[in-house]
Coordinates of C-alpha atoms in Angstrom, one line a residue:
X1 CA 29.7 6.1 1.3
X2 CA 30.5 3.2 -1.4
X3 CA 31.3 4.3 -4.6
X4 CA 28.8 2.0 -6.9
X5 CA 29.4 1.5 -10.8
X6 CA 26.4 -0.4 -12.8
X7 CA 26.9 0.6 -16.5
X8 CA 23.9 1.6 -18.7
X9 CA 21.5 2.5 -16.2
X10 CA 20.8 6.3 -17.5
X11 CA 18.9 5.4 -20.2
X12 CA 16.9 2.9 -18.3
X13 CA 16.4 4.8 -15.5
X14 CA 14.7 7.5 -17.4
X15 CA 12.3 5.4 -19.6
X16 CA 11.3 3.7 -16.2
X17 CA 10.7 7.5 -14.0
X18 CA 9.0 8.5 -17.2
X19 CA 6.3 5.7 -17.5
X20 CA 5.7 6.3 -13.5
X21 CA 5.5 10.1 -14.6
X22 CA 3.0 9.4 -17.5
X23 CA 0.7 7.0 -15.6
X24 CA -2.5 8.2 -15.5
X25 CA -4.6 5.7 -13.2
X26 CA -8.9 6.1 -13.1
X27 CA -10.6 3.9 -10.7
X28 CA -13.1 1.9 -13.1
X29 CA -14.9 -0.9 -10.9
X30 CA -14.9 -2.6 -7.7
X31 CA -15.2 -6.0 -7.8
X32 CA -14.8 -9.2 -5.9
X33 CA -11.1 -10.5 -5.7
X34 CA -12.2 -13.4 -7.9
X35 CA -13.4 -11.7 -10.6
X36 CA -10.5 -8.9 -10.5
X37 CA -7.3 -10.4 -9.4
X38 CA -5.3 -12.2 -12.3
X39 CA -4.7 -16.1 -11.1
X40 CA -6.8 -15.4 -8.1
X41 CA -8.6 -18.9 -7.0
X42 CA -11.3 -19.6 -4.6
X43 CA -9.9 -21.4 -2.3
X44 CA -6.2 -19.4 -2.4
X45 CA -5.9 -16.1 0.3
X46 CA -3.3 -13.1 -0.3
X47 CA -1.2 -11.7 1.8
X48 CA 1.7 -8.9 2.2
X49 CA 5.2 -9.3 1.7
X50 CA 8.0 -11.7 -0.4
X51 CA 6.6 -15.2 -0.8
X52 CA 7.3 -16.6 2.7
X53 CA 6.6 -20.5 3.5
X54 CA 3.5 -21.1 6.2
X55 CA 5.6 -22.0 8.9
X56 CA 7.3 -18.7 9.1
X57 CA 3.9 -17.1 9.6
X58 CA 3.8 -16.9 13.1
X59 CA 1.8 -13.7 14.5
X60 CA -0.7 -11.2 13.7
X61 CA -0.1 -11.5 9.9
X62 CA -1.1 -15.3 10.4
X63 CA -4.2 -14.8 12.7
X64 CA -5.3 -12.5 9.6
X65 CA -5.0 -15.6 7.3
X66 CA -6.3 -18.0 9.2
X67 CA -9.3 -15.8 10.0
X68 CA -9.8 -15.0 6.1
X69 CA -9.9 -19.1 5.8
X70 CA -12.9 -19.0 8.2
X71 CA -14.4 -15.9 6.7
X72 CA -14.5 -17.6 3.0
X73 CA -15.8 -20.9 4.9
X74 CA -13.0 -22.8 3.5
X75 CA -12.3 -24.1 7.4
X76 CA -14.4 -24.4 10.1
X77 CA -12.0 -23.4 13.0
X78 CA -8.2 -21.8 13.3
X79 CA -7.4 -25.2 13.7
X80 CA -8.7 -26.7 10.8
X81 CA -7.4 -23.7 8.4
X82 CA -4.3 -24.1 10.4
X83 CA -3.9 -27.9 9.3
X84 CA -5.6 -27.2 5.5
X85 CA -3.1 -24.2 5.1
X86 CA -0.3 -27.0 6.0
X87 CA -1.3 -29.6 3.8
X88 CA -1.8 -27.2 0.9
X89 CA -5.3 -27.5 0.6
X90 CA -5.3 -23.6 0.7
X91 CA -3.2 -21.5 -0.7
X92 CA -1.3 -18.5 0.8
X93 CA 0.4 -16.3 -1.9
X94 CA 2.0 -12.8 -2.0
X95 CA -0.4 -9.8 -2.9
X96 CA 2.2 -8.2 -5.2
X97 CA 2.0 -11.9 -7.5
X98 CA -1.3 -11.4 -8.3
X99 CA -1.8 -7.2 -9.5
X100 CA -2.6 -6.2 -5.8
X101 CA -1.5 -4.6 -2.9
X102 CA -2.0 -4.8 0.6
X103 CA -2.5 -2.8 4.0
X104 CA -1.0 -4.3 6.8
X105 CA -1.4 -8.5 6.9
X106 CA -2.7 -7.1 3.4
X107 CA -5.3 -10.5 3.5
X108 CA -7.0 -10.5 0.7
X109 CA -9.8 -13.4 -0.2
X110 CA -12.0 -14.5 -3.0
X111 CA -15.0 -12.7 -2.0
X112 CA -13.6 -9.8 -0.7
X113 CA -13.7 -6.5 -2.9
X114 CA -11.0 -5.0 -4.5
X115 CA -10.7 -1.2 -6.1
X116 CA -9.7 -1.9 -9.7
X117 CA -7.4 0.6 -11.1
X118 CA -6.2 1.4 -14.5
X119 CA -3.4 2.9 -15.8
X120 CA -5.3 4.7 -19.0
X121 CA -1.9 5.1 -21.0
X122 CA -0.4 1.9 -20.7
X123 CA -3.3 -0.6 -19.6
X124 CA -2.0 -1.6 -16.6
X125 CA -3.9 -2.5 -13.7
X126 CA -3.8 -2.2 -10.0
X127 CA -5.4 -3.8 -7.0
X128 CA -6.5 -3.1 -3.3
X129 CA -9.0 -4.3 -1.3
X130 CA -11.6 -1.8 -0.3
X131 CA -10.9 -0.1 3.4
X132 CA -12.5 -2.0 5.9
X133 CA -13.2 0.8 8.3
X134 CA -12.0 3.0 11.1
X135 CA -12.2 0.5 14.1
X136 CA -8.8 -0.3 15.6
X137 CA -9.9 -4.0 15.6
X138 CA -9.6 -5.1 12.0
X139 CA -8.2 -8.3 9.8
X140 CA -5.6 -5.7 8.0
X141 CA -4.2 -5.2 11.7
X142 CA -4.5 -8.7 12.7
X143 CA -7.8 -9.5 14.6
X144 CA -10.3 -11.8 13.3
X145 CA -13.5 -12.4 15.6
X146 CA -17.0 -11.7 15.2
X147 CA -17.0 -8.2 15.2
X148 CA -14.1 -7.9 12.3
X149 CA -16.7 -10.8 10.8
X150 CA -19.6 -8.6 10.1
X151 CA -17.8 -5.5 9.1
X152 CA -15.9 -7.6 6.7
X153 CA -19.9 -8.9 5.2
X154 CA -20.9 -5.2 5.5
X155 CA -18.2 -4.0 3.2
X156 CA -18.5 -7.9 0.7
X157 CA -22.6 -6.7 0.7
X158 CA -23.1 -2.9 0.8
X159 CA -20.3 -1.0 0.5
X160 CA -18.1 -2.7 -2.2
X161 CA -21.3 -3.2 -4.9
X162 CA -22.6 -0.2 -4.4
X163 CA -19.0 1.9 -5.0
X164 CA -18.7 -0.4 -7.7
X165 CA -22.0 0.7 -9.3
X166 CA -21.7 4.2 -8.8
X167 CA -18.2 4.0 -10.7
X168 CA -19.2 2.3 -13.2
X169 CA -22.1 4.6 -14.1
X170 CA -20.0 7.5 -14.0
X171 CA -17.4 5.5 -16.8
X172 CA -14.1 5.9 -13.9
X173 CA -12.6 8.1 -11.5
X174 CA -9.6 9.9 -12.3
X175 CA -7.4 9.6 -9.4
X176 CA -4.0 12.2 -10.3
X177 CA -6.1 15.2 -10.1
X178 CA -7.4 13.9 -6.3
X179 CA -3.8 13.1 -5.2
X180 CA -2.5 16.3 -6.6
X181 CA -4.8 17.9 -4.7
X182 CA -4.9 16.7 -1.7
X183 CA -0.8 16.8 -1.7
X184 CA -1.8 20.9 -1.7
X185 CA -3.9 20.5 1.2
X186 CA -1.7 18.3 3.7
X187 CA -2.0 15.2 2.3
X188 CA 1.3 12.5 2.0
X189 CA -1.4 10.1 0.7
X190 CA 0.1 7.4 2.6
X191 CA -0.5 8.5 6.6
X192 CA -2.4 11.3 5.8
X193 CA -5.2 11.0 3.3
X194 CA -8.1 13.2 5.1
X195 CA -8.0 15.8 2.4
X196 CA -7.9 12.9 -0.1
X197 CA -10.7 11.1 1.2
X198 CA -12.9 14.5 1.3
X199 CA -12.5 15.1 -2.2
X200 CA -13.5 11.4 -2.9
X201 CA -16.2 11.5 -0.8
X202 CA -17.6 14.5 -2.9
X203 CA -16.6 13.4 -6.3
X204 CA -18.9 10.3 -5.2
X205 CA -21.8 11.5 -3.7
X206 CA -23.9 12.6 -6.7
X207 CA -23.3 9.6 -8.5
X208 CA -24.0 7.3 -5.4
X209 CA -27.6 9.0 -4.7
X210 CA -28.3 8.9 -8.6
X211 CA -27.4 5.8 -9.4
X212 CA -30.5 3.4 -9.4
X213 CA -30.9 1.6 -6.7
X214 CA -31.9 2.3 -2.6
X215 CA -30.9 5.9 -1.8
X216 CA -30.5 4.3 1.9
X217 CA -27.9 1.9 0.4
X218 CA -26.0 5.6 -0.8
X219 CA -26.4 7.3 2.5
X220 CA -24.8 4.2 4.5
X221 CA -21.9 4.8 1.9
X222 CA -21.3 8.2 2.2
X223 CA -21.6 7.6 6.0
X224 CA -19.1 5.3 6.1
X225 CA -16.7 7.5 3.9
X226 CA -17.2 9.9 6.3
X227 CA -16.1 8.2 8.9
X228 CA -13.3 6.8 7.2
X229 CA -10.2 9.5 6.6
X230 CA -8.2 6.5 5.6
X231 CA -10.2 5.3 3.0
X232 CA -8.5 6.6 0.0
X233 CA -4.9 5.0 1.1
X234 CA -6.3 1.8 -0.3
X235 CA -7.4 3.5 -3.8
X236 CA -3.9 5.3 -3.4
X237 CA -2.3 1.8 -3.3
X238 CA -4.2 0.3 -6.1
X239 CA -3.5 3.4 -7.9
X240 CA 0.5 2.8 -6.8
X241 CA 0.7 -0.7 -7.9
X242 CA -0.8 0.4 -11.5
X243 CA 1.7 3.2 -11.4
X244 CA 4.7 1.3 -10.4
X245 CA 4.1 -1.6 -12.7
X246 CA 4.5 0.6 -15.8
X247 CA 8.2 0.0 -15.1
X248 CA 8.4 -3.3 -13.6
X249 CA 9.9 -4.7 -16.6
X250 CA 12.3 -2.2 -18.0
X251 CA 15.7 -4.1 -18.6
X252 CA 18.8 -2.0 -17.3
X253 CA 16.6 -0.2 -14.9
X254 CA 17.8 -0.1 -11.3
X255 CA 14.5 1.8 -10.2
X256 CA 12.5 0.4 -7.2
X257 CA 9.1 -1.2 -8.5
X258 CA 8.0 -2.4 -4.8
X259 CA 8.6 -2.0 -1.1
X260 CA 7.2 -4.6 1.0
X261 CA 7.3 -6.0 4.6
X262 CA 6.4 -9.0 6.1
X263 CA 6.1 -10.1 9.8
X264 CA 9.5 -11.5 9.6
X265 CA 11.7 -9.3 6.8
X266 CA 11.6 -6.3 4.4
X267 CA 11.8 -6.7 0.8
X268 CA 12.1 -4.9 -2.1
X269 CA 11.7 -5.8 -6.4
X270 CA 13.5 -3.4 -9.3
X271 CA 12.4 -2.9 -12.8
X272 CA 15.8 -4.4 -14.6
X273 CA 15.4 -7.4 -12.6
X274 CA 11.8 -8.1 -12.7
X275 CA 10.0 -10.1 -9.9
X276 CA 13.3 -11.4 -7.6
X277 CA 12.8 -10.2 -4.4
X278 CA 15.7 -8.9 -2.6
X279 CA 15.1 -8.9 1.1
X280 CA 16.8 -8.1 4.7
X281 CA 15.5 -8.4 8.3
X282 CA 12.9 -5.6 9.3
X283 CA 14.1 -2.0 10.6
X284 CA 13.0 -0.3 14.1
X285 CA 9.8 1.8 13.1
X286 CA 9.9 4.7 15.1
X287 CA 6.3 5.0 16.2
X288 CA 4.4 7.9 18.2
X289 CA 1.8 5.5 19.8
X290 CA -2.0 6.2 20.9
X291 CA -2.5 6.9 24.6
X292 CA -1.9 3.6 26.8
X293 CA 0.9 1.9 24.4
X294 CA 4.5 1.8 24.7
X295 CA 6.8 0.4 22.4
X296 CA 6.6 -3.2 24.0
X297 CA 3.3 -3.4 22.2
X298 CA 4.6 -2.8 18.8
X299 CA 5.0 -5.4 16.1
X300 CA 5.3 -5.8 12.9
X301 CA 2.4 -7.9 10.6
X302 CA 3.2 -6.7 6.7
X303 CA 2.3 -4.1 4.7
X304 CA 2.9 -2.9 0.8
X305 CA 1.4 1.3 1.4
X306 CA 5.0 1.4 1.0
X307 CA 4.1 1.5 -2.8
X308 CA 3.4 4.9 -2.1
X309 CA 6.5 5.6 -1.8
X310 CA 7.9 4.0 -5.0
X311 CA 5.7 6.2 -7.0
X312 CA 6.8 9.7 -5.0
X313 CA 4.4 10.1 -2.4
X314 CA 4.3 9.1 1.5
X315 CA 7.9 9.5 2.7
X316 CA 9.2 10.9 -0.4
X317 CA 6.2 13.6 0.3
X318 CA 6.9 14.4 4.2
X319 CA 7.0 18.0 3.7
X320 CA 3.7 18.1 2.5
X321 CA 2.2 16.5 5.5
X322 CA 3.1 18.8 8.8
X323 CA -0.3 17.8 10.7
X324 CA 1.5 14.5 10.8
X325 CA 3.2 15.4 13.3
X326 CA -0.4 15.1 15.8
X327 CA -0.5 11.7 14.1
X328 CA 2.6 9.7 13.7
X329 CA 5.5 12.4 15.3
X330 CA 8.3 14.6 14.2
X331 CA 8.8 18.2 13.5
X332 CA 8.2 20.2 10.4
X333 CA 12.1 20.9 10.6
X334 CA 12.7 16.8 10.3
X335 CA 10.0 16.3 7.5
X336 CA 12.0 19.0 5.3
X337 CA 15.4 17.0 5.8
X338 CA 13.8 14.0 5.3
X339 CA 12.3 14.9 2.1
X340 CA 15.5 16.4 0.7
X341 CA 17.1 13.5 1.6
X342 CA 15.1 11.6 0.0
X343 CA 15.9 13.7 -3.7
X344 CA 19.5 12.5 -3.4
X345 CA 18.0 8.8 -4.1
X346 CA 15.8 9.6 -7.1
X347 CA 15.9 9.8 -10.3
X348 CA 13.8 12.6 -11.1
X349 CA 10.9 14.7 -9.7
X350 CA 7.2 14.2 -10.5
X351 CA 5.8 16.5 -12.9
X352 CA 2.3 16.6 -11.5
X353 CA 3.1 15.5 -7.6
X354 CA 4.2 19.4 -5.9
X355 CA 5.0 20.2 -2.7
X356 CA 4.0 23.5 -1.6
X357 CA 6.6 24.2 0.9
X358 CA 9.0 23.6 -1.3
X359 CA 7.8 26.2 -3.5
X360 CA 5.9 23.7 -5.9
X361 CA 9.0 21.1 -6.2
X362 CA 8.0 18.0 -7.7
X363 CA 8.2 15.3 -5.1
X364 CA 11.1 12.6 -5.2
X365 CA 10.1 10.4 -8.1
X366 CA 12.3 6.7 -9.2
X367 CA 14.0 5.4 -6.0
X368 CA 17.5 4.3 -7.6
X369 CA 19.4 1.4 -5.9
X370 CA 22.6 2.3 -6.9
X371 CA 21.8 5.8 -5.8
X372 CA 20.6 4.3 -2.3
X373 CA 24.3 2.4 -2.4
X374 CA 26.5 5.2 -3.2
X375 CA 24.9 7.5 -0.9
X376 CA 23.9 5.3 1.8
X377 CA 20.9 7.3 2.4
X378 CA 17.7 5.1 2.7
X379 CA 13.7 5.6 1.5
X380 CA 11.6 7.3 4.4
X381 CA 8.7 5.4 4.5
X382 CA 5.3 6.4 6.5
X383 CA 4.1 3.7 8.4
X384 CA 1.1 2.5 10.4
X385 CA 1.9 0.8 13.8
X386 CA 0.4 -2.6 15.1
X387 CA -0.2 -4.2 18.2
X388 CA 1.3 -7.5 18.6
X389 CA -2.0 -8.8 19.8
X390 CA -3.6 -7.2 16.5
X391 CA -5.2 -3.9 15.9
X392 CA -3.8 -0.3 14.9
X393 CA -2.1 1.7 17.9
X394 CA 0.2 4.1 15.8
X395 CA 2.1 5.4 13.3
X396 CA 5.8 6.3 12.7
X397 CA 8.6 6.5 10.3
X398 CA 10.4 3.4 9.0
X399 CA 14.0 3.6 7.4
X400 CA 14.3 0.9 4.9
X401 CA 17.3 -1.3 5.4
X402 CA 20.4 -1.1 2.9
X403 CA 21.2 -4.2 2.5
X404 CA 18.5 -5.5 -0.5
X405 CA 19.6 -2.3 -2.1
X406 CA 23.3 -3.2 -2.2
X407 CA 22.0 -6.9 -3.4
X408 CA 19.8 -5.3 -6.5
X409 CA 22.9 -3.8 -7.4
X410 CA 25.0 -6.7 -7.3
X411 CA 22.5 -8.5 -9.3
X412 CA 22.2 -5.7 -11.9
X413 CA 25.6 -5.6 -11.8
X414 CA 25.9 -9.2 -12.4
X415 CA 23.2 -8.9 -15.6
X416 CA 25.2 -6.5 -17.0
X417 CA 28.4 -8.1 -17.2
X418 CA 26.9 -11.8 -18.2

């Protein structure tokens, strides 16, 4: 243990947990990244993770945005994006710079739809592209050939405008009251989000069929949410990021406003330092695999549904979220340590977030650097697992490392005494 001292944080710290508290996010629109996305430009493509140079892009998170390049037609071959990223002719930029957040590579381009998110109390907005479907094979895990292709135009043309329409008529969907819910019913809404999607799906379905327009259009939607028990992660993330932003700029504050990975390193931003990026070299995920993998197969191409975890859910949530165990491994005895552990590193508990087995405790809500410091203890995060040849294989539980904890603090530290 290190014993940590960063003056004036109390104060801080509270005003930032309460905003996260307080936020009270409604999906209102879905909308092309263009139109949504602040500073978003046609020919620039987002990805996960601290703001990384193109040369250090080097596996599945760079096949993503390459293929995104050919997608938007802005090269016509891996090559020529290859050569047009290099010379700047494209741009590559970090999700988190520009109100979004993404799965996996988290690629995110012009065309492409985004759940829009707002917090109602404070005006904030968040950002995530809309799920692109159950297939193992997708841009988010790192593939990009003709198949991913016409999924990708399936979601751009019929899924994304009609979800957008059917929100839009029904003036926004409050998203605490799903989240709380499904939290009841086995949800960690970052691994697990089948109850989450089911109560989506059926807060949607009347207002998709009565909306005007092709009933055919509505029954293809409602297919594919069907289909699709991961869906709401993606609305859970938008609704994180608007969540989480509430106190991305409260001075003093040492509480944790993003979790991010790259392919190369793991980063992390506070609120009383605003958008520096403190990172470290990525942690062993400790993955239960789908039949016909082994470990050899694993690696790492970004992701920011660690942003669940910022705003008290995913790892912070484990003991709501036994059936994990079928899916991404452990025991219900290891959930329950791991989730009060993870109450020693924040600074309050979420009014409205309760865990069942816990007998209604609020989960873990504020991750607190200096708390991570002085007790050496480390956010669980809920992760999904890649192949290193792309496509999803997994899922596990990553231990974020210490080390951009212990830097925050040296910066706050450092603020505080200038």
């Amino acid at each position: 243990m290190t014993d940590v001292r960063v003056t004036g944080l109390s104060a801080a710290n509270s005003v930032a947990a309460q905003r996260m508290a307080q936020a009270d996010p409604v999906l209102v629109d879905v909308r092309p990244a263009l139109a949504a996305l602040p500073g978003m430009q046609p020919h620039m493509i987002l990805t996960s993770g601290a703001p990384m140079p193109w040369s250090a892009y080097t596996g599945g998170q760079r096949r993503a945005i390459i293929g995104a390049a050919q997608y938007e037609g802005l090269a016509s071959s891996a090559q020529d994006a290859d050569a047009r990223i290099a010379a700047g002719d494209i741009l590559v930029r970090a999700c988190h710079d520009h109100g979004c957040v993404g799965s996996v590579t988290g690629v995110t381009s012009a065309s492409m739809p985004v759940l829009v998110v707002e917090d109602r109390n404070s005006g904030t907005c968040g950002h995530c592209l809309v799920y692109e479907g159950p297939a193992r094979q997708r841009l988010t895990y790192g593939v990009w050939n003709d198949a991913v292709r016409d999924q990708l135009l399936h979601v751009r043309d019929v899924i994304g405008p009609a979800l957008g329409a059917a929100v839009r008529a029904i003036g926004g969907l409050a998203l605490k009251p799903i989240m709380r819910r499904a939290l009841g019913m086995g949800d960690d809404l970052h691994s697990r989000n089948v109850a989450a999607t089911s109560i989506f799906y059926q807060r949607m379905a009347v207002p998709l069929l009565t909306t005007p327009g092709s009933s055919d259009v509505a029954l293809e939607v409602l297919r594919f949410l069907e289909k699709s028990e991961l869906f709401f992660l993606h609305v859970g993330m938008a609704s994180g990021k608007a969540t989480a932003d509430t106190a991305r700029d409260v001075a003093g504050s040492s509480i944790v406003t993003a979790m991010v990975v790259s392919e190369r390193e793991f980063a992390i931003r506070v609120g009383g330092t605003g958008d520096t990026w403190f990172r470290a070299p990525l942690p062993p995920l400790e993955a239960k695999l789908f039949e016909g993998f082994t470990p050899d197969d694993l690696a790492f191409m970004g992701g920011e549904s660690l942003i669940m975890e910022t705003i008290g859910l995913g790892g912070m949530a484990a003991a709501a979220a036994f059936s994990l165990q079928d899916y991404s491994g452990g025991t219900p005895a290891a959930m329950i340590a791991t989730n009060e552990q993870m109450y020693t590193i924040t600074e309050t508990e979420h009014p409205e977030f309760k865990i069942p087995f816990l007998g209604f405790r609020g989960t873990p809500l504020g991750i607190d650097v200096a708390k991570v410091v002085t007790t050496g203890v480390t956010p669980a995060i809920h992760m999904g697992a890649a192949h290193r040849d792309g496509g999803h294989i997994g899922a596990g539980l990553l231990r974020a490392p210490l080390e951009p904890f212990q830097e925050a603090v040296a910066a706050l530290h450092d603020a505080a005494v200038a």
